[in-house]
mmCIF file of C-alpha atoms in Angstrom:
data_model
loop_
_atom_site.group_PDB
_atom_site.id
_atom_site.type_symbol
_atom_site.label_atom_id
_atom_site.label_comp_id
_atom_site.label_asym_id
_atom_site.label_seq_id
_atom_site.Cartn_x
_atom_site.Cartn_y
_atom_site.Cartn_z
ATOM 1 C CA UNK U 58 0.000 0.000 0.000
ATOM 2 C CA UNK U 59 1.499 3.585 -1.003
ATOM 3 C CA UNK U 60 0.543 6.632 1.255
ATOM 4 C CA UNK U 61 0.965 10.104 1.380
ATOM 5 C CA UNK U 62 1.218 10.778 4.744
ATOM 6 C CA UNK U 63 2.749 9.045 7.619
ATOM 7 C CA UNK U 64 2.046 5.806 9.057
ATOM 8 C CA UNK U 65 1.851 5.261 12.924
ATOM 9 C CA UNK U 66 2.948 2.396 14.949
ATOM 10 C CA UNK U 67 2.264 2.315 18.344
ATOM 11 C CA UNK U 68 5.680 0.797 20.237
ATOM 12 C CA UNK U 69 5.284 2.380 23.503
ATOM 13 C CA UNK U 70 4.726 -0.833 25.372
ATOM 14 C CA UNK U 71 7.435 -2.592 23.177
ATOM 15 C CA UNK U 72 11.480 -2.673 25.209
ATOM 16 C CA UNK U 73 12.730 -0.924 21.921
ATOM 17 C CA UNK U 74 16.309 0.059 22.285
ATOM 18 C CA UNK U 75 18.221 2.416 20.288
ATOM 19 C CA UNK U 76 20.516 0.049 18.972
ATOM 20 C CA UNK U 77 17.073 -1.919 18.158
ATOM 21 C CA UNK U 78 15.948 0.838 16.040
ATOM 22 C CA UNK U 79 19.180 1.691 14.263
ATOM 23 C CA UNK U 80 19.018 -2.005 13.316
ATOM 24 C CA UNK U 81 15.888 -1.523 12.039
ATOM 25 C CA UNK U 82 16.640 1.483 9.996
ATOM 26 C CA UNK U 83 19.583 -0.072 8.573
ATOM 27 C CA UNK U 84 17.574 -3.706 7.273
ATOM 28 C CA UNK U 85 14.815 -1.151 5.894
ATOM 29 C CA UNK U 86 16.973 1.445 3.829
ATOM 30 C CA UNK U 87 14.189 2.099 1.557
ATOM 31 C CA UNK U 88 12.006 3.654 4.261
ATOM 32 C CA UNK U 89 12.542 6.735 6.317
ATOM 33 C CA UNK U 90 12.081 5.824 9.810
ATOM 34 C CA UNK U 91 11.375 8.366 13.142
ATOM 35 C CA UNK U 92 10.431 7.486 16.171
ATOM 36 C CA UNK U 93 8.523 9.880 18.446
ATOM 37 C CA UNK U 94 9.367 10.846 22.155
ATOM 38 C CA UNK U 95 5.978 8.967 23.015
ATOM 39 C CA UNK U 96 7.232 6.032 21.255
ATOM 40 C CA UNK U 97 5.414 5.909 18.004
ATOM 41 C CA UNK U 98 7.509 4.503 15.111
ATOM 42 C CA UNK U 99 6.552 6.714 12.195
ATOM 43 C CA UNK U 100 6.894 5.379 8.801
ATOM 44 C CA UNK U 101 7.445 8.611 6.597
ATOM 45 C CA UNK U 102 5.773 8.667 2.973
ATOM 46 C CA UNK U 103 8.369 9.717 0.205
ATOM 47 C CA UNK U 104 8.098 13.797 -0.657
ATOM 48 C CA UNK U 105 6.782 15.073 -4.272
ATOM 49 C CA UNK U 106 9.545 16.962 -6.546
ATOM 50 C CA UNK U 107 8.197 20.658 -5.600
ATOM 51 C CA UNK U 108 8.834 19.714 -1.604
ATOM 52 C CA UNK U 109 12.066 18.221 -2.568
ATOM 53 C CA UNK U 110 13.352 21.161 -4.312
ATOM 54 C CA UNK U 111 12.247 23.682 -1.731
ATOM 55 C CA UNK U 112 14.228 21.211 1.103
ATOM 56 C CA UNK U 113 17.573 21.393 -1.202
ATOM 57 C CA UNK U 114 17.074 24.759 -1.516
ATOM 58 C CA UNK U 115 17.165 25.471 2.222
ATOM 59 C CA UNK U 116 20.032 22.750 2.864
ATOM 60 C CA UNK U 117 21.904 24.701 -0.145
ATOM 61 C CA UNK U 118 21.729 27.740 1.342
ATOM 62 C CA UNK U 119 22.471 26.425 4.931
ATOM 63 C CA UNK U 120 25.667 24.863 3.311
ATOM 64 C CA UNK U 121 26.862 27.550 1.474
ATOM 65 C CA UNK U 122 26.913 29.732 4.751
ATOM 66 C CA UNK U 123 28.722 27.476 6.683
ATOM 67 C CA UNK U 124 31.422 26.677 3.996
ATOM 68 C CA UNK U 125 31.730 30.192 4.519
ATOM 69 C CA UNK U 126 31.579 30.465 8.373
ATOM 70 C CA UNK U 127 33.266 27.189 9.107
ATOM 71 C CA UNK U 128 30.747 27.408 12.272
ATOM 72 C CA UNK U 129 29.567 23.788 12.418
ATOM 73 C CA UNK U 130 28.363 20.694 10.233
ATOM 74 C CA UNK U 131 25.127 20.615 7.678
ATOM 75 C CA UNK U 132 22.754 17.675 7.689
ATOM 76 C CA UNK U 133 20.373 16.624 5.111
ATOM 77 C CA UNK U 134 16.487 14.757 5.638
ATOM 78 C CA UNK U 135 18.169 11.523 5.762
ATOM 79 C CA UNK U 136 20.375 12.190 9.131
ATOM 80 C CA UNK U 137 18.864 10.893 11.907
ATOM 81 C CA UNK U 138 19.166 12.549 15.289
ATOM 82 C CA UNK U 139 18.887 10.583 18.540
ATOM 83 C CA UNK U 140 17.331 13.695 20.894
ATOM 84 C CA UNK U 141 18.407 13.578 24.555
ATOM 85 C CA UNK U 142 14.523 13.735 25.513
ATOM 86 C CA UNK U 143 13.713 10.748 23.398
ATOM 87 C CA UNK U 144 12.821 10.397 20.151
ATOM 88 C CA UNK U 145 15.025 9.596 16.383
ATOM 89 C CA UNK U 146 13.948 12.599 14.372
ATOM 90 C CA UNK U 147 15.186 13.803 10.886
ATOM 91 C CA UNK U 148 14.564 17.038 10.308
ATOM 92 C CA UNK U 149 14.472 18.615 6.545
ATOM 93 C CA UNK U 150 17.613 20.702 6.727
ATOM 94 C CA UNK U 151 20.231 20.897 10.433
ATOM 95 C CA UNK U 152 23.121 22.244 11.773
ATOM 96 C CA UNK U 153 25.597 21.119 14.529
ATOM 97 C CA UNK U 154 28.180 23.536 15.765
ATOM 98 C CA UNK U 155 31.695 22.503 15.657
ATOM 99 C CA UNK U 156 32.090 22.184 19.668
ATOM 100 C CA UNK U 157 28.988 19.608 19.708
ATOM 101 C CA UNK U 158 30.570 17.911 16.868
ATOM 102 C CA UNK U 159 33.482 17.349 18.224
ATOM 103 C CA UNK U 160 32.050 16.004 21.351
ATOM 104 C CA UNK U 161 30.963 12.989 19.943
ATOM 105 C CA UNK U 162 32.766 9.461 19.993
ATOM 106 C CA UNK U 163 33.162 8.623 16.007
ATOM 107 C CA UNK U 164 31.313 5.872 16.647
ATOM 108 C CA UNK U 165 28.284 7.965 17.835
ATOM 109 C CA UNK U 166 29.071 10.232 14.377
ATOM 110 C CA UNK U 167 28.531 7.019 12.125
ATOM 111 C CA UNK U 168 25.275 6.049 13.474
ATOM 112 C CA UNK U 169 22.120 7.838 14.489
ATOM 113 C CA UNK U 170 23.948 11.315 16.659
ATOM 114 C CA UNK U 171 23.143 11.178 20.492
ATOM 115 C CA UNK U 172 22.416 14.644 20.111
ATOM 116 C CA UNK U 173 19.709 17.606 19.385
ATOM 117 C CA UNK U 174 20.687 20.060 16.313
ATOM 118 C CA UNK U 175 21.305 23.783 17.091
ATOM 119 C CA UNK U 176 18.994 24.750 13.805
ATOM 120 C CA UNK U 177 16.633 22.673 12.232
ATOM 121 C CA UNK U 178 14.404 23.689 9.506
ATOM 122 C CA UNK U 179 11.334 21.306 8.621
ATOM 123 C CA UNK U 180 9.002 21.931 5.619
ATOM 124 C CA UNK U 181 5.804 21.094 5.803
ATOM 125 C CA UNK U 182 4.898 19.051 2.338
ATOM 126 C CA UNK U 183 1.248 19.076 1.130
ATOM 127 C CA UNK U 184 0.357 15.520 2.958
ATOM 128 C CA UNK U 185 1.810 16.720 6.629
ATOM 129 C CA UNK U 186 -0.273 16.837 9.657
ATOM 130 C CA UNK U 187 0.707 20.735 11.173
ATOM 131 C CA UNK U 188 0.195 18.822 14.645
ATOM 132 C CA UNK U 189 2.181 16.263 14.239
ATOM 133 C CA UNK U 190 4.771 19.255 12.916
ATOM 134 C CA UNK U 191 4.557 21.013 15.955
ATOM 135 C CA UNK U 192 4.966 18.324 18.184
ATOM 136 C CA UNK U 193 8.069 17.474 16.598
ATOM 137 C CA UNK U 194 9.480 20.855 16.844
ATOM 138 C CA UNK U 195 8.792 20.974 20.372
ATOM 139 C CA UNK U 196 10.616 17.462 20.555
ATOM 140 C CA UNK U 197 14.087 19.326 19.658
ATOM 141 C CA UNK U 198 13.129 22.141 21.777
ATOM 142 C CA UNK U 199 12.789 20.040 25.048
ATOM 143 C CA UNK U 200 16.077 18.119 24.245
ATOM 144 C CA UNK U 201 18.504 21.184 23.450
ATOM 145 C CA UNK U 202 17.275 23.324 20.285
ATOM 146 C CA UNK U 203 18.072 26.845 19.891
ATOM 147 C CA UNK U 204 16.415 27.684 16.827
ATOM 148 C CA UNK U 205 13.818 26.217 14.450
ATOM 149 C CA UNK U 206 11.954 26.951 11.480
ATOM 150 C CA UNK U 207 8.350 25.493 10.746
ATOM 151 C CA UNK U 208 7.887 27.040 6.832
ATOM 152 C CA UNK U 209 4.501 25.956 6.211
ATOM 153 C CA UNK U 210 3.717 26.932 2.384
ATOM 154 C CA UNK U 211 0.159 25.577 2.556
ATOM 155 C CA UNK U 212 -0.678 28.703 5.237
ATOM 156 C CA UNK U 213 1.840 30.911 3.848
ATOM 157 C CA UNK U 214 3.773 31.458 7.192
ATOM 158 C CA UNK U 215 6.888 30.537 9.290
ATOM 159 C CA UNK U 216 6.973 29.492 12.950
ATOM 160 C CA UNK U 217 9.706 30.629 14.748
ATOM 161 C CA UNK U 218 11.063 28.272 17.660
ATOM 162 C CA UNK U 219 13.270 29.674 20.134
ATOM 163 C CA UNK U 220 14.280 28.224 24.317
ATOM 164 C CA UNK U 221 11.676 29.797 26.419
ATOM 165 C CA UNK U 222 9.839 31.536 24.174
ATOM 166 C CA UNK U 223 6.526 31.301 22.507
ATOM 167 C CA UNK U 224 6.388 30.222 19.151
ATOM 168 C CA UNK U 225 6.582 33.620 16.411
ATOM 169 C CA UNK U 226 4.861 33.219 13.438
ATOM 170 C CA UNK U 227 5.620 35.254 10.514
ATOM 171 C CA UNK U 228 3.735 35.635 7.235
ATOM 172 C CA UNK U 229 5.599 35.191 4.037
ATOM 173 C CA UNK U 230 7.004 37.031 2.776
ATOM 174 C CA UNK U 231 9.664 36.908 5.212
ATOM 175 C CA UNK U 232 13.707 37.766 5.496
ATOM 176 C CA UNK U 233 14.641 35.204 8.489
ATOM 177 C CA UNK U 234 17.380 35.361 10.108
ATOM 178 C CA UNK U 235 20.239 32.802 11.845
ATOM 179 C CA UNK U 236 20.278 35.361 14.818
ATOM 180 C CA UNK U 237 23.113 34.602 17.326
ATOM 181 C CA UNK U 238 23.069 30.805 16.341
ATOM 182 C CA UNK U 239 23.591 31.379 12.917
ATOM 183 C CA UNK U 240 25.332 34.457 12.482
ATOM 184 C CA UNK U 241 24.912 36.418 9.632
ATOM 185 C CA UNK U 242 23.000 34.168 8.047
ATOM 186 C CA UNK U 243 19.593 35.054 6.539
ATOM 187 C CA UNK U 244 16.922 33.261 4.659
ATOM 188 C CA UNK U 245 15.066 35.183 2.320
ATOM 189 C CA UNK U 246 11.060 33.714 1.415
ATOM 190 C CA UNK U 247 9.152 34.037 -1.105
ATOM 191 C CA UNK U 248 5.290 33.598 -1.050
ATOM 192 C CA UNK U 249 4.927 30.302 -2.062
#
């Protein structure tokens, strides 16, 4: 059966260990794999070309800054992050700085990072729940996050997610910027 949005398993009451679930991801390389902080395994639908684009776009632009500022690392939608709080999440576009890099063993770089971004940016395709979205977002903000972007194209805005703040949210179009975790760099948005 081919969906378009995510399908749900309910592991919560399943002893699933993080080695279990690497496992997993690695005897199932055709599918993209999260699991929640509540400890759903989500089974992620591939994206359509225009939502593909707009994600290279933004990891483009991410990397050309940083080849620039030699700040940190840039991750694509197919890095998985293990977050402190629980849950494996990929987000659309991230960024590491150096110093949390460089804290891991290289045996914790080659498999799923024990370790929350500093800058995410997920897209929201035509086929993605907002909730389920926002709860994700809130996932990297309880395990470390210091900035986020929600772009959501179908409403024509951007939430902004910042430590101890409430969520912003812009309307497109919008100039973001990388504030102090991203110096200098800025995101300019069309309407979509």
């Amino acid at each position: 059966m081919i969906t378009s949005t995510p399908v749900t398993l309910n592991l919560k009451n399943i002893d699933f260990s993080d080695d279990q679930f690497y496992q997993l991801c690695q005897d199932n390389q055709d599918w993209q794999l999260e699991r929640t902080a509540k400890g759903e395994l989500l089974i992620m639908p591939p994206i359509g070309g225009i939502s593909g684009n707009r994600e290279a776009n933004f990891i483009s632009l991410l990397w050309l800054w940083n080849q620039r500022t030699q700040l940190g690392k840039v991750f694509s939608s197919s890095t998985i992050f293990r977050l402190p709080k629980g849950g494996n999440r990929s987000p659309d576009a991230a960024w590491v700085a150096n110093e949390v890099w460089a804290s891991l063993t290289l045996e914790a770089q080659e498999k799923f990072p024990p370790i929350c971004p500093n800058f995410v940016i997920e897209l929201r395709s035509r086929t993605d729940s907002l909730s389920q979205l926002q709860e994700k977002m809130q996932e990297y903000l309880d395990s470390g996050l210091q900035l986020g972007w929600l772009i959501n194209p179908q409403a024509q805005q951007v939430e902004i997610y910042r430590p101890d703040q409430s969520v912003e949210i812009i309307q497109l179009p919008a100039k973001l910027s990388g504030e102090n975790v991203l110096p200098e760099f800025i995101l300019d948005l069309p309407i979509f």
